[in-house]
């Protein structure tokens, strides 16, 4: 792995663990095993490196989500696969956690990939819900946008509840609850 790649990967990890303020250039260099001037050789500074790291994290989140959204099965099957896939629940969502970072939220350029990713996720979930409705798998009166927003809110809120309780159980309860509500919209025989 190149030095630039090690710097980006180290920054991704540190942003997830410590946030933007806690991600000092020194910590990045130590984690990456890179020399003193390496960061400034590849990036103009911490902000540019953080932007690259956030962008990479956002891209990976989208790619992983698309594995379930584009997979086989009914809309409910695919949404369930996404909501229940393996996650490091107690660490939280690496993108969602950035919404709590005042320095990221105060910087329009750093905030953009966070907002874009969460907007993409709601939009993609709404598309899957609409596919299910249009295929007769879900009640014809199902409105995809609020369902998608509720799914994302339950997941992100589940992370918060899990971290506060230091237990994954609240996350799994939130996911089970919102999926049960969605399953109530399934039409008979759509399994």
PDB file of N, CA, C and O in Angstrom, residues 93-125:
ATOM      1  N   UNK A  93     -21.968   4.228  12.956  1.00  0.00           N
ATOM      2  CA  UNK A  93     -21.815   4.386  11.509  1.00  0.00           C
ATOM      3  C   UNK A  93     -20.693   5.389  11.248  1.00  0.00           C
ATOM      4  O   UNK A  93     -20.729   6.505  11.785  1.00  0.00           O
ATOM      5  N   UNK A  94     -19.709   5.023  10.436  1.00  0.00           N
ATOM      6  CA  UNK A  94     -18.605   5.954  10.197  1.00  0.00           C
ATOM      7  C   UNK A  94     -19.027   7.243   9.491  1.00  0.00           C
ATOM      8  O   UNK A  94     -18.360   8.265   9.627  1.00  0.00           O
ATOM      9  N   UNK A  95     -20.135   7.222   8.788  1.00  0.00           N
ATOM     10  CA  UNK A  95     -20.657   8.441   8.166  1.00  0.00           C
ATOM     11  C   UNK A  95     -21.619   9.138   9.118  1.00  0.00           C
ATOM     12  O   UNK A  95     -21.525  10.341   9.350  1.00  0.00           O
ATOM     13  N   UNK A  96     -22.537   8.401   9.694  1.00  0.00           N
ATOM     14  CA  UNK A  96     -23.504   8.983  10.621  1.00  0.00           C
ATOM     15  C   UNK A  96     -22.849   9.669  11.814  1.00  0.00           C
ATOM     16  O   UNK A  96     -23.306  10.722  12.269  1.00  0.00           O
ATOM     17  N   UNK A  97     -21.764   9.098  12.310  1.00  0.00           N
ATOM     18  CA  UNK A  97     -21.072   9.712  13.452  1.00  0.00           C
ATOM     19  C   UNK A  97     -20.527  11.083  13.109  1.00  0.00           C
ATOM     20  O   UNK A  97     -20.409  11.945  13.977  1.00  0.00           O
ATOM     21  N   UNK A  98     -20.187  11.295  11.860  1.00  0.00           N
ATOM     22  CA  UNK A  98     -19.644  12.596  11.467  1.00  0.00           C
ATOM     23  C   UNK A  98     -20.678  13.716  11.583  1.00  0.00           C
ATOM     24  O   UNK A  98     -20.315  14.884  11.675  1.00  0.00           O
ATOM     25  N   UNK A  99     -21.962  13.377  11.592  1.00  0.00           N
ATOM     26  CA  UNK A  99     -22.985  14.412  11.758  1.00  0.00           C
ATOM     27  C   UNK A  99     -22.918  15.026  13.147  1.00  0.00           C
ATOM     28  O   UNK A  99     -23.446  16.120  13.362  1.00  0.00           O
ATOM     29  N   UNK A 100     -22.304  14.343  14.083  1.00  0.00           N
ATOM     30  CA  UNK A 100     -22.156  14.851  15.445  1.00  0.00           C
ATOM     31  C   UNK A 100     -20.853  15.624  15.635  1.00  0.00           C
ATOM     32  O   UNK A 100     -20.569  16.096  16.731  1.00  0.00           O
ATOM     33  N   UNK A 101     -20.059  15.726  14.593  1.00  0.00           N
ATOM     34  CA  UNK A 101     -18.780  16.421  14.661  1.00  0.00           C
ATOM     35  C   UNK A 101     -18.982  17.866  14.213  1.00  0.00           C
ATOM     36  O   UNK A 101     -19.191  18.131  13.034  1.00  0.00           O
ATOM     37  N   UNK A 102     -18.920  18.811  15.158  1.00  0.00           N
ATOM     38  CA  UNK A 102     -19.212  20.199  14.795  1.00  0.00           C
ATOM     39  C   UNK A 102     -18.260  20.773  13.743  1.00  0.00           C
ATOM     40  O   UNK A 102     -18.670  21.611  12.933  1.00  0.00           O
ATOM     41  N   UNK A 103     -17.009  20.324  13.744  1.00  0.00           N
ATOM     42  CA  UNK A 103     -16.063  20.843  12.758  1.00  0.00           C
ATOM     43  C   UNK A 103     -16.377  20.346  11.352  1.00  0.00           C
ATOM     44  O   UNK A 103     -16.209  21.082  10.383  1.00  0.00           O
ATOM     45  N   UNK A 104     -16.834  19.125  11.234  1.00  0.00           N
ATOM     46  CA  UNK A 104     -17.228  18.598   9.927  1.00  0.00           C
ATOM     47  C   UNK A 104     -18.499  19.296   9.463  1.00  0.00           C
ATOM     48  O   UNK A 104     -18.605  19.733   8.311  1.00  0.00           O
ATOM     49  N   UNK A 105     -19.472  19.442  10.344  1.00  0.00           N
ATOM     50  CA  UNK A 105     -20.739  20.052   9.963  1.00  0.00           C
ATOM     51  C   UNK A 105     -20.605  21.539   9.652  1.00  0.00           C
ATOM     52  O   UNK A 105     -21.373  22.082   8.856  1.00  0.00           O
ATOM     53  N   UNK A 106     -19.613  22.198  10.238  1.00  0.00           N
ATOM     54  CA  UNK A 106     -19.417  23.627   9.986  1.00  0.00           C
ATOM     55  C   UNK A 106     -18.696  23.904   8.668  1.00  0.00           C
ATOM     56  O   UNK A 106     -18.688  25.037   8.188  1.00  0.00           O
ATOM     57  N   UNK A 107     -18.127  22.880   8.066  1.00  0.00           N
ATOM     58  CA  UNK A 107     -17.365  23.034   6.827  1.00  0.00           C
ATOM     59  C   UNK A 107     -18.178  22.415   5.689  1.00  0.00           C
ATOM     60  O   UNK A 107     -18.337  21.198   5.614  1.00  0.00           O
ATOM     61  N   UNK A 108     -18.686  23.245   4.803  1.00  0.00           N
ATOM     62  CA  UNK A 108     -19.582  22.774   3.740  1.00  0.00           C
ATOM     63  C   UNK A 108     -18.948  21.680   2.892  1.00  0.00           C
ATOM     64  O   UNK A 108     -19.627  20.732   2.486  1.00  0.00           O
ATOM     65  N   UNK A 109     -17.648  21.787   2.624  1.00  0.00           N
ATOM     66  CA  UNK A 109     -16.994  20.794   1.779  1.00  0.00           C
ATOM     67  C   UNK A 109     -16.847  19.450   2.493  1.00  0.00           C
ATOM     68  O   UNK A 109     -17.029  18.397   1.887  1.00  0.00           O
ATOM     69  N   UNK A 110     -16.533  19.463   3.784  1.00  0.00           N
ATOM     70  CA  UNK A 110     -16.434  18.218   4.539  1.00  0.00           C
ATOM     71  C   UNK A 110     -17.822  17.618   4.799  1.00  0.00           C
ATOM     72  O   UNK A 110     -17.982  16.404   4.825  1.00  0.00           O
ATOM     73  N   UNK A 111     -18.805  18.476   4.994  1.00  0.00           N
ATOM     74  CA  UNK A 111     -20.168  18.017   5.253  1.00  0.00           C
ATOM     75  C   UNK A 111     -20.812  17.407   4.014  1.00  0.00           C
ATOM     76  O   UNK A 111     -21.626  16.489   4.104  1.00  0.00           O
ATOM     77  N   UNK A 112     -20.446  17.880   2.836  1.00  0.00           N
ATOM     78  CA  UNK A 112     -21.105  17.462   1.583  1.00  0.00           C
ATOM     79  C   UNK A 112     -21.120  15.948   1.386  1.00  0.00           C
ATOM     80  O   UNK A 112     -22.192  15.388   1.105  1.00  0.00           O
ATOM     81  N   UNK A 113     -20.001  15.220   1.515  1.00  0.00           N
ATOM     82  CA  UNK A 113     -20.090  13.775   1.292  1.00  0.00           C
ATOM     83  C   UNK A 113     -20.917  13.057   2.361  1.00  0.00           C
ATOM     84  O   UNK A 113     -21.505  12.016   2.087  1.00  0.00           O
ATOM     85  N   UNK A 114     -20.991  13.626   3.549  1.00  0.00           N
ATOM     86  CA  UNK A 114     -21.823  13.045   4.609  1.00  0.00           C
ATOM     87  C   UNK A 114     -23.292  13.192   4.220  1.00  0.00           C
ATOM     88  O   UNK A 114     -24.055  12.219   4.200  1.00  0.00           O
ATOM     89  N   UNK A 115     -23.681  14.412   3.889  1.00  0.00           N
ATOM     90  CA  UNK A 115     -25.064  14.679   3.483  1.00  0.00           C
ATOM     91  C   UNK A 115     -25.423  13.915   2.215  1.00  0.00           C
ATOM     92  O   UNK A 115     -26.492  13.294   2.135  1.00  0.00           O
ATOM     93  N   UNK A 116     -24.527  13.923   1.243  1.00  0.00           N
ATOM     94  CA  UNK A 116     -24.789  13.214  -0.016  1.00  0.00           C
ATOM     95  C   UNK A 116     -25.006  11.729   0.215  1.00  0.00           C
ATOM     96  O   UNK A 116     -25.886  11.114  -0.396  1.00  0.00           O
ATOM     97  N   UNK A 117     -24.210  11.143   1.097  1.00  0.00           N
ATOM     98  CA  UNK A 117     -24.317   9.703   1.354  1.00  0.00           C
ATOM     99  C   UNK A 117     -25.633   9.372   2.051  1.00  0.00           C
ATOM    100  O   UNK A 117     -26.322   8.423   1.662  1.00  0.00           O
ATOM    101  N   UNK A 118     -25.996  10.147   3.056  1.00  0.00           N
ATOM    102  CA  UNK A 118     -27.260   9.879   3.752  1.00  0.00           C
ATOM    103  C   UNK A 118     -28.450  10.146   2.839  1.00  0.00           C
ATOM    104  O   UNK A 118     -29.439   9.407   2.870  1.00  0.00           O
ATOM    105  N   UNK A 119     -28.345  11.157   1.986  1.00  0.00           N
ATOM    106  CA  UNK A 119     -29.412  11.427   1.008  1.00  0.00           C
ATOM    107  C   UNK A 119     -29.494  10.285  -0.006  1.00  0.00           C
ATOM    108  O   UNK A 119     -30.578   9.837  -0.369  1.00  0.00           O
ATOM    109  N   UNK A 120     -28.324   9.802  -0.472  1.00  0.00           N
ATOM    110  CA  UNK A 120     -28.302   8.675  -1.402  1.00  0.00           C
ATOM    111  C   UNK A 120     -28.958   7.451  -0.761  1.00  0.00           C
ATOM    112  O   UNK A 120     -29.757   6.762  -1.405  1.00  0.00           O
ATOM    113  N   UNK A 121     -28.624   7.188   0.501  1.00  0.00           N
ATOM    114  CA  UNK A 121     -29.167   6.017   1.189  1.00  0.00           C
ATOM    115  C   UNK A 121     -30.688   6.104   1.282  1.00  0.00           C
ATOM    116  O   UNK A 121     -31.381   5.128   0.980  1.00  0.00           O
ATOM    117  N   UNK A 122     -31.204   7.254   1.675  1.00  0.00           N
ATOM    118  CA  UNK A 122     -32.667   7.410   1.722  1.00  0.00           C
ATOM    119  C   UNK A 122     -33.270   7.223   0.332  1.00  0.00           C
ATOM    120  O   UNK A 122     -34.292   6.550   0.171  1.00  0.00           O
ATOM    121  N   UNK A 123     -32.638   7.803  -0.681  1.00  0.00           N
ATOM    122  CA  UNK A 123     -33.147   7.684  -2.046  1.00  0.00           C
ATOM    123  C   UNK A 123     -33.116   6.254  -2.555  1.00  0.00           C
ATOM    124  O   UNK A 123     -34.074   5.788  -3.192  1.00  0.00           O
ATOM    125  N   UNK A 124     -32.033   5.566  -2.264  1.00  0.00           N
ATOM    126  CA  UNK A 124     -31.917   4.181  -2.751  1.00  0.00           C
ATOM    127  C   UNK A 124     -32.911   3.275  -2.042  1.00  0.00           C
ATOM    128  O   UNK A 124     -33.525   2.398  -2.669  1.00  0.00           O
ATOM    129  N   UNK A 125     -33.078   3.474  -0.726  1.00  0.00           N
ATOM    130  CA  UNK A 125     -34.094   2.703  -0.006  1.00  0.00           C
ATOM    131  C   UNK A 125     -35.485   3.012  -0.551  1.00  0.00           C
ATOM    132  O   UNK A 125     -36.306   2.098  -0.727  1.00  0.00           O
TER     133      UNK A 125
END
